[in-house]
Coordinates of N, CA and C and ligand atoms in Angstrom, one line a residue:
X1 N 127.0 -60.2 99.6 CA 126.1 -60.0 98.6 C 124.9 -59.4 98.8
X2 N 124.4 -58.7 97.7 CA 123.3 -57.8 97.5 C 122.4 -57.9 96.7
X3 N 121.1 -57.8 97.0 CA 120.0 -57.8 96.1 C 119.9 -56.3 95.3
X4 N 119.7 -56.5 93.9 CA 120.4 -55.5 93.3 C 118.6 -55.0 92.6
X5 N 118.4 -53.6 92.1 CA 117.4 -52.9 91.8 C 117.2 -53.7 90.1
X6 N 115.8 -54.0 89.9 CA 116.0 -55.1 88.5 C 115.0 -53.8 87.7
X7 N 115.7 -53.4 86.6 CA 115.1 -52.2 85.7 C 114.0 -52.7 85.2
X8 N 112.8 -51.5 84.9 CA 111.7 -52.0 84.3 C 111.2 -51.6 82.9
X9 N 110.6 -52.3 82.0 CA 110.2 -51.9 80.7 C 110.2 -50.3 80.7
X10 N 110.8 -49.6 79.7 CA 111.1 -48.2 79.3 C 112.2 -47.6 79.8
X11 N 113.1 -48.5 80.5 CA 114.3 -47.8 80.9 C 115.3 -48.5 79.4
X12 N 116.1 -47.6 79.0 CA 116.6 -47.6 77.8 C 117.8 -48.9 77.6
X13 N 118.5 -49.0 78.7 CA 119.5 -50.3 78.9 C 118.8 -51.7 78.5
X14 N 117.5 -51.7 78.7 CA 116.9 -53.0 78.4 C 116.4 -53.2 76.8
X15 N 116.8 -52.1 76.1 CA 116.6 -52.1 74.8 C 117.8 -52.1 73.9
X16 N 118.9 -52.0 74.8 CA 120.7 -52.2 74.1 C 120.7 -53.4 73.8
X17 N 121.6 -53.4 72.9 CA 122.5 -54.5 72.3 C 123.7 -54.6 73.4
X18 N 123.9 -55.8 74.1 CA 124.6 -55.8 75.4 C 126.0 -56.1 74.9
X19 N 127.2 -55.3 75.7 CA 128.5 -55.6 74.8 C 129.1 -56.9 75.2
X20 N 130.2 -57.4 74.3 CA 130.9 -58.7 74.8 C 131.6 -58.2 75.5
X21 N 131.9 -59.5 76.6 CA 132.9 -59.3 77.8 C 134.3 -59.7 77.3
X22 N 135.2 -59.2 78.1 CA 136.5 -59.4 77.3 C 137.1 -60.6 78.3
X23 N 137.9 -61.4 77.9 CA 138.5 -62.6 78.5 C 139.2 -62.2 80.2
X24 N 139.8 -61.0 79.7 CA 140.6 -60.6 81.0 C 139.7 -60.1 82.3
X25 N 138.3 -59.8 81.9 CA 137.4 -59.5 82.8 C 137.1 -60.3 83.7
X26 N 137.2 -61.5 83.3 CA 136.5 -62.9 84.2 C 136.7 -63.0 85.3
X27 N 137.8 -62.8 85.5 CA 138.5 -63.3 86.9 C 138.7 -62.0 87.6
X28 N 138.2 -61.0 87.7 CA 138.2 -59.8 88.5 C 137.2 -59.7 89.5
X29 N 137.6 -59.1 90.4 CA 137.0 -59.2 91.9 C 135.2 -58.8 91.5
X30 N 135.4 -57.7 90.6 CA 134.1 -56.9 90.3 C 133.2 -57.5 89.6
X31 N 133.9 -58.5 88.6 CA 132.9 -59.4 87.9 C 132.5 -60.6 88.7
X32 N 133.1 -61.1 89.3 CA 132.5 -62.4 90.5 C 131.6 -61.7 91.5
X33 N 131.6 -60.4 91.9 CA 130.7 -60.1 92.7 C 129.6 -59.6 92.0
X34 N 129.4 -59.1 90.8 CA 128.3 -58.9 90.2 C 127.6 -60.3 89.8
X35 N 128.5 -61.4 89.6 CA 127.8 -62.9 89.5 C 126.9 -63.1 90.6
X36 N 127.8 -62.9 91.9 CA 127.2 -63.4 93.1 C 125.8 -62.2 93.5
X37 N 125.9 -61.1 93.0 CA 124.6 -60.4 93.2 C 123.4 -60.9 92.5
X38 N 124.2 -61.1 91.3 CA 122.8 -61.4 90.3 C 121.9 -62.8 90.9
X39 N 122.9 -63.7 91.4 CA 122.4 -64.8 92.0 C 121.1 -64.7 93.1
X40 N 121.8 -63.6 94.2 CA 121.0 -63.2 95.2 C 119.9 -62.4 94.7
X41 N 120.1 -61.5 93.6 CA 118.8 -60.8 93.1 C 117.5 -62.0 92.7
X42 N 118.2 -62.6 92.0 CA 117.4 -63.9 91.4 C 116.6 -64.7 92.3
X43 N 117.3 -65.0 93.4 CA 116.7 -65.9 94.4 C 115.6 -64.7 95.5
X44 N 115.8 -63.8 95.3 CA 115.0 -62.9 96.2 C 113.7 -62.7 95.5
X45 N 113.8 -62.5 94.2 CA 112.8 -62.1 93.3 C 112.0 -63.9 92.9
X46 N 112.8 -64.7 93.5 CA 112.3 -66.4 93.1 C 112.0 -66.6 91.6
X47 N 113.2 -65.5 90.7 CA 113.3 -66.0 89.4 C 114.2 -67.1 88.9
X48 N 113.9 -67.6 87.7 CA 114.8 -68.9 87.2 C 115.8 -68.3 86.3
X49 N 115.9 -66.9 85.9 CA 116.7 -66.6 85.1 C 117.1 -65.0 85.3
X50 N 118.0 -64.9 84.7 CA 118.4 -63.1 85.0 C 119.4 -62.8 84.1
X51 N 119.2 -61.7 83.4 CA 120.2 -61.3 82.6 C 120.7 -59.5 83.1
X52 N 122.0 -59.8 82.8 CA 123.0 -58.3 83.1 C 122.2 -57.1 83.1
X53 N 121.5 -56.6 81.7 CA 121.0 -55.7 81.2 C 120.1 -55.4 82.4
X54 N 119.3 -56.3 82.9 CA 118.1 -56.2 83.8 C 118.3 -55.7 85.1
X55 N 119.9 -55.4 85.5 CA 120.4 -55.0 86.7 C 121.3 -53.6 86.5
X56 N 121.1 -53.2 84.9 CA 121.4 -52.1 84.4 C 123.1 -52.1 84.0
X57 N 123.5 -53.7 83.7 CA 124.6 -53.9 83.2 C 124.8 -54.4 81.9
X58 N 125.2 -53.6 80.9 CA 124.7 -53.9 79.4 C 126.1 -54.7 78.9
X59 N 126.0 -55.9 79.5 CA 127.0 -56.9 78.9 C 126.5 -58.3 78.6
X60 N 127.1 -59.1 77.9 CA 126.7 -60.4 77.6 C 126.9 -61.2 78.6
X61 N 125.8 -61.5 79.5 CA 126.0 -62.2 80.9 C 124.4 -62.4 81.3
X62 N 124.4 -63.6 81.6 CA 123.0 -64.2 82.0 C 123.0 -65.3 82.7
X63 N 122.3 -65.5 83.8 CA 122.2 -66.6 84.8 C 121.0 -67.4 84.5
X64 N 120.9 -68.6 84.7 CA 119.6 -69.5 84.5 C 119.9 -70.7 85.5
X65 N 118.9 -70.9 86.2 CA 119.0 -71.9 87.3 C 117.5 -72.2 88.3
X66 N 116.9 -73.1 87.6 CA 115.6 -73.7 88.2 C 115.8 -74.5 89.2
X67 N 115.6 -74.1 90.4 CA 115.7 -75.1 91.9 C 114.5 -76.0 91.8
X68 N 115.0 -77.2 92.8 CA 114.4 -78.7 92.7 C 113.0 -78.1 93.3
X69 N 112.9 -77.5 94.4 CA 111.6 -77.4 95.2 C 111.3 -75.6 94.9
X70 N 110.7 -75.7 93.6 CA 110.2 -74.3 93.4 C 108.6 -74.4 93.5
X71 N 108.0 -73.6 94.1 CA 106.6 -73.5 94.3 C 105.9 -72.9 93.0
X72 N 106.4 -71.9 92.5 CA 106.3 -71.3 91.6 C 106.1 -71.8 90.3
X73 N 106.9 -72.6 90.0 CA 107.1 -73.3 88.7 C 107.1 -74.9 88.8
X74 N 106.2 -75.6 89.7 CA 106.0 -76.7 90.0 C 106.2 -78.0 88.8
X75 N 106.0 -77.7 87.7 CA 106.1 -78.7 86.5 C 107.3 -78.6 85.8
X76 N 108.3 -77.1 86.1 CA 109.5 -77.1 85.7 C 110.6 -77.8 86.2
X77 N 111.4 -78.6 85.2 CA 112.6 -79.2 85.4 C 113.6 -78.6 86.1
X78 N 114.2 -79.4 87.2 CA 115.2 -78.8 87.8 C 116.5 -78.5 87.1
X79 N 117.2 -77.5 87.0 CA 118.5 -77.5 86.1 C 119.4 -77.1 87.1
X80 N 120.9 -77.2 86.5 CA 122.1 -76.5 87.5 C 122.1 -75.2 87.2
X81 N 122.8 -74.6 88.2 CA 122.9 -73.0 87.8 C 124.1 -72.8 86.8
X82 N 123.3 -72.0 85.8 CA 124.4 -71.9 84.6 C 125.0 -70.2 85.1
X83 N 126.1 -70.1 84.2 CA 126.6 -68.7 84.1 C 127.0 -68.7 82.6
X84 N 126.1 -67.9 81.7 CA 126.3 -67.7 80.6 C 126.9 -66.6 80.0
X85 N 128.0 -66.7 79.6 CA 128.8 -65.0 79.0 C 129.2 -65.6 77.4
X86 N 128.8 -64.2 76.8 CA 129.0 -64.1 75.4 C 128.6 -65.6 74.8
X87 N 127.0 -65.6 74.6 CA 126.7 -66.8 74.2 C 126.4 -66.6 72.6
X88 N 126.1 -68.0 71.9 CA 126.1 -67.7 70.7 C 125.0 -68.9 70.4
X89 N 123.6 -68.7 70.0 CA 122.8 -69.4 69.8 C 122.5 -70.4 68.5
X90 N 122.1 -71.3 68.3 CA 121.9 -72.3 67.1 C 120.6 -73.0 67.3
X91 N 119.8 -72.9 66.5 CA 118.4 -73.0 66.5 C 118.3 -74.9 66.2
X92 N 118.5 -75.9 66.8 CA 118.1 -77.2 66.2 C 117.0 -77.9 65.8
X93 N 115.9 -76.9 66.5 CA 114.6 -77.5 66.2 C 113.5 -76.3 65.7
X94 N 113.3 -76.2 64.6 CA 112.5 -74.6 64.4 C 110.9 -74.9 64.7
X95 N 110.7 -76.3 65.1 CA 109.4 -76.4 65.5 C 109.2 -75.8 66.6
X96 N 107.9 -74.7 67.0 CA 107.3 -73.5 67.8 C 106.8 -74.6 69.0
X97 N 107.1 -74.0 70.4 CA 106.3 -74.1 71.6 C 105.8 -73.0 72.0
X98 N 104.9 -73.2 73.0 CA 104.5 -72.1 73.4 C 104.2 -72.0 75.0
X99 N 104.6 -71.1 75.9 CA 104.8 -71.1 77.1 C 104.2 -69.6 77.5
X100 N 103.5 -69.7 78.9 CA 102.9 -68.4 79.5 C 104.6 -67.9 80.1
X101 N 105.0 -66.5 79.6 CA 106.1 -65.9 80.1 C 106.0 -64.8 80.8
X102 N 106.5 -64.8 82.1 CA 106.9 -63.2 82.8 C 107.9 -62.9 82.7
X103 N 108.6 -61.6 83.5 CA 109.5 -61.2 83.3 C 109.7 -60.2 84.2
X104 N 111.0 -60.3 85.4 CA 111.1 -59.4 86.5 C 111.0 -57.9 86.1
X105 N 111.3 -57.7 84.8 CA 111.2 -56.2 84.3 C 110.2 -55.7 83.8
X106 N 109.0 -56.9 83.7 CA 107.5 -56.6 83.2 C 106.5 -57.0 84.4
X107 N 106.7 -56.7 85.6 CA 106.2 -56.9 86.8 C 104.3 -57.0 86.8
X108 N 104.0 -58.1 87.2 CA 102.5 -57.9 87.0 C 101.8 -58.5 85.8
X109 N 102.6 -58.7 84.9 CA 102.2 -59.2 83.8 C 102.8 -60.4 83.2
X110 N 101.8 -61.2 82.3 CA 102.5 -62.5 81.6 C 101.9 -62.6 80.2
X111 N 102.4 -63.2 79.5 CA 102.2 -63.4 78.3 C 102.4 -64.7 77.3
X112 N 101.8 -65.2 76.5 CA 102.1 -66.5 75.6 C 103.0 -66.3 74.5
X113 N 104.1 -66.9 74.5 CA 105.2 -66.6 73.4 C 105.7 -68.0 72.8
X114 N 105.5 -68.0 71.9 CA 105.9 -69.0 71.0 C 107.6 -68.9 70.6
X115 N 108.4 -70.3 70.8 CA 109.8 -70.2 70.4 C 110.3 -71.6 69.9
X116 N 111.2 -71.7 69.1 CA 111.8 -72.6 68.9 C 112.1 -73.6 69.9
X117 N 111.9 -75.0 69.7 CA 111.3 -75.9 70.7 C 113.1 -76.6 71.5
X118 N 114.0 -76.5 70.6 CA 115.6 -77.0 70.9 C 116.6 -76.1 70.2
X119 N 117.8 -76.0 71.1 CA 118.7 -75.1 70.6 C 119.9 -75.5 71.1
X120 N 120.9 -74.8 70.5 CA 122.5 -75.2 71.0 C 122.8 -74.0 71.3
X121 N 123.6 -74.0 72.7 CA 124.0 -72.4 73.0 C 125.8 -72.9 73.4
X122 N 126.5 -72.1 72.6 CA 128.1 -72.2 72.8 C 127.9 -70.6 73.8
X123 N 129.1 -70.9 74.7 CA 129.0 -69.8 75.8 C 130.4 -69.7 76.2
X124 N 131.0 -68.6 77.1 CA 132.0 -68.8 77.6 C 131.9 -69.3 79.1
X125 N 132.7 -69.8 79.6 CA 132.4 -70.0 81.2 C 133.3 -69.0 81.8
X126 N 133.3 -69.0 83.5 CA 133.6 -68.0 84.1 C 135.1 -68.4 83.9
X127 N 135.9 -69.7 83.5 CA 137.3 -69.9 83.8 C 137.9 -69.3 82.4
X128 N 136.7 -69.2 81.2 CA 137.3 -68.9 79.8 C 137.1 -69.5 78.9
X129 N 136.8 -70.7 79.3 CA 136.7 -72.0 78.3 C 135.3 -71.9 77.6
X130 N 135.1 -72.5 76.5 CA 133.7 -72.1 75.4 C 133.3 -73.6 76.2
X131 N 132.1 -73.6 76.1 CA 131.1 -74.8 76.7 C 129.9 -74.7 75.9
X132 N 129.5 -76.0 75.4 CA 128.5 -76.1 74.6 C 127.4 -77.1 75.1
X133 N 125.8 -76.3 75.0 CA 124.8 -77.2 75.9 C 123.8 -77.4 74.6
X134 N 123.0 -78.3 75.0 CA 121.9 -78.5 73.8 C 120.6 -78.3 75.1
X135 N 119.7 -77.5 74.7 CA 118.1 -77.7 75.8 C 117.0 -77.6 74.9
X136 N 116.2 -78.3 75.4 CA 114.9 -78.3 74.8 C 113.8 -78.2 75.6
X137 N 112.6 -78.1 75.4 CA 111.1 -77.8 75.9 C 111.4 -76.6 76.7
X138 N 110.8 -76.6 78.4 CA 110.7 -75.7 78.6 C 112.1 -74.7 79.3
X139 N 112.9 -75.5 79.2 CA 114.3 -75.0 79.5 C 114.9 -73.8 78.3
X140 N 114.8 -74.6 77.4 CA 114.9 -73.7 76.0 C 114.2 -72.5 75.8
X141 N 113.1 -72.5 76.4 CA 112.3 -70.9 76.4 C 112.9 -70.4 77.4
X142 N 113.4 -70.6 78.6 CA 114.0 -69.9 79.7 C 115.4 -69.4 78.9
X143 N 115.8 -70.0 78.1 CA 117.1 -69.5 77.6 C 117.0 -68.3 76.8
X144 N 115.9 -68.6 75.7 CA 115.9 -67.7 74.9 C 115.7 -66.4 75.5
X145 N 114.4 -66.5 76.4 CA 113.9 -65.1 77.1 C 115.2 -64.6 77.3
X146 N 115.9 -65.3 78.4 CA 117.1 -64.7 78.8 C 118.1 -64.2 78.1
X147 N 118.6 -64.9 76.9 CA 119.4 -64.3 76.0 C 118.8 -63.3 74.8
X148 N 117.5 -63.3 75.0 CA 116.9 -62.3 74.1 C 117.3 -60.9 74.8
X149 N 117.4 -61.0 76.3 CA 117.7 -59.4 76.9 C 119.1 -59.1 76.7
X150 N 120.0 -60.1 76.1 CA 121.2 -59.4 75.6 C 121.3 -58.7 74.3
X151 N 120.1 -59.0 73.6 CA 120.0 -58.6 72.6 C 119.0 -57.0 72.6
X152 N 118.6 -56.8 73.6 CA 117.6 -55.7 73.8 C 116.3 -56.0 73.6
X153 N 115.8 -57.3 73.5 CA 114.4 -57.7 73.2 C 113.7 -58.1 74.5
X154 N 112.6 -58.1 74.4 CA 111.6 -58.2 75.8 C 110.4 -59.6 75.2
X155 N 110.0 -60.2 76.2 CA 109.4 -61.3 75.3 C 107.9 -60.4 74.8
X156 N 107.6 -59.3 75.2 CA 106.1 -59.0 74.7 C 106.5 -58.5 73.1
X157 N 107.7 -58.6 72.7 CA 107.9 -58.3 71.0 C 107.5 -59.5 70.5
X158 N 107.6 -60.6 71.0 CA 107.4 -61.8 70.4 C 105.9 -62.6 70.5
X159 N 105.2 -61.8 71.3 CA 104.0 -62.4 71.3 C 103.0 -62.2 70.2
X160 N 102.5 -63.2 69.6 CA 101.6 -62.8 68.1 C 100.4 -62.6 68.1
X161 N 99.6 -63.3 69.6 CA 98.5 -62.8 69.8 C 98.3 -61.9 70.9
X162 N 98.0 -60.7 71.0 CA 98.4 -59.8 72.0 C 97.1 -60.1 73.1
X163 N 95.8 -60.6 72.6 CA 94.5 -61.1 73.6 C 95.4 -62.0 74.4
X164 N 96.7 -62.8 74.5 CA 97.0 -63.6 75.4 C 98.3 -63.0 76.2
X165 N 98.0 -61.5 76.4 CA 98.7 -60.9 77.3 C 98.1 -60.2 78.3
X166 N 98.3 -60.4 79.8 CA 97.7 -60.5 80.7 C 98.1 -60.0 81.8
X167 N 97.4 -59.3 83.0 CA 97.8 -59.2 84.2 C 97.6 -60.3 85.0
X168 N 98.6 -60.9 86.1 CA 98.7 -61.9 86.7 C 97.1 -62.4 87.3
X169 N 96.3 -61.2 87.9 CA 95.2 -61.7 88.5 C 94.2 -62.3 87.6
X170 N 94.2 -61.6 86.1 CA 93.4 -62.2 85.3 C 93.5 -63.2 84.3
X171 N 94.9 -63.6 84.5 CA 95.6 -64.6 83.8 C 94.8 -65.9 84.8
X172 N 95.1 -65.6 86.3 CA 94.4 -66.8 87.2 C 93.2 -67.0 87.0
X173 N 92.5 -65.8 87.0 CA 91.0 -66.0 87.0 C 90.5 -66.5 85.7
X174 N 91.2 -66.2 84.4 CA 90.3 -66.6 83.2 C 91.5 -67.3 82.2
X175 N 92.5 -67.3 82.3 CA 93.2 -68.0 81.3 C 94.0 -69.2 81.7
X176 N 94.4 -69.1 82.9 CA 95.1 -70.3 83.6 C 94.4 -71.6 83.7
X177 N 92.8 -71.5 84.1 CA 91.9 -72.8 84.0 C 92.2 -73.9 82.6
X178 N 92.7 -73.2 81.4 CA 93.0 -73.8 80.4 C 94.4 -74.8 80.7
X179 N 95.1 -74.6 81.8 CA 96.3 -75.4 81.8 C 96.1 -76.9 81.4
X180 N 94.8 -77.3 81.9 CA 94.7 -78.6 81.8 C 94.4 -79.1 80.3
X181 N 94.2 -78.1 79.6 CA 94.1 -78.8 78.0 C 95.2 -78.4 77.4
X182 N 96.0 -77.4 78.1 CA 97.4 -77.0 77.1 C 98.7 -77.3 78.3
X183 N 99.2 -78.3 77.9 CA 100.1 -79.0 78.7 C 101.6 -77.8 78.8
X184 N 101.3 -77.0 77.7 CA 102.3 -75.9 77.5 C 102.2 -75.0 78.6
X185 N 101.0 -74.9 79.1 CA 101.0 -73.5 80.1 C 101.6 -73.6 81.1
X186 N 102.7 -72.9 80.9 CA 103.7 -72.3 82.4 C 104.2 -71.1 82.2
X187 N 104.5 -71.1 83.5 CA 105.0 -69.3 83.4 C 106.6 -69.2 83.8
X188 N 107.3 -68.3 83.3 CA 108.6 -68.1 84.0 C 108.8 -66.7 83.8
X189 N 109.8 -66.3 85.0 CA 110.2 -65.0 84.9 C 111.3 -64.4 84.1
Ligands
LIG201 ZN1 113.0 -61.2 81.5

């Protein structure tokens, strides 16, 4: 396995709509290795999600996995490791919820983003079957953040109040103390 370079904002691949993955590609050695490397890369940077365009592969593939002992996201619920291929999203609850998001492609910054609180995702598995999951709360935000990458969107596109875009240090010093007042104050990558 290898830790891959993560593209940063400004790279055009991050702004492309990713291509659908053909069924015959799923079992190829190359594709399996790509997924292994993505998990390795996500672990190296202590991320909880990673989309293929972030490592320069413009394909409809993202991984999500929140580990149990995760000091960076102590309030985040543990999830299994998901491999999401060719996803289709349906919003089940349009009520918005806000979290502080970060992104490995936008290092050093975080911003407050509001997104629908519950959604359904149909996606292709590595075995080629279709799986349906329903996610809500913080996990719903993590999925929407990652699947946005497949549409060429970044979280900063969704910030309504740009006063809530900050460097990590300033976030810790000035914005983070509100955490007690606002239970939605969490961060993701
Ligand atoms: Zn991201």
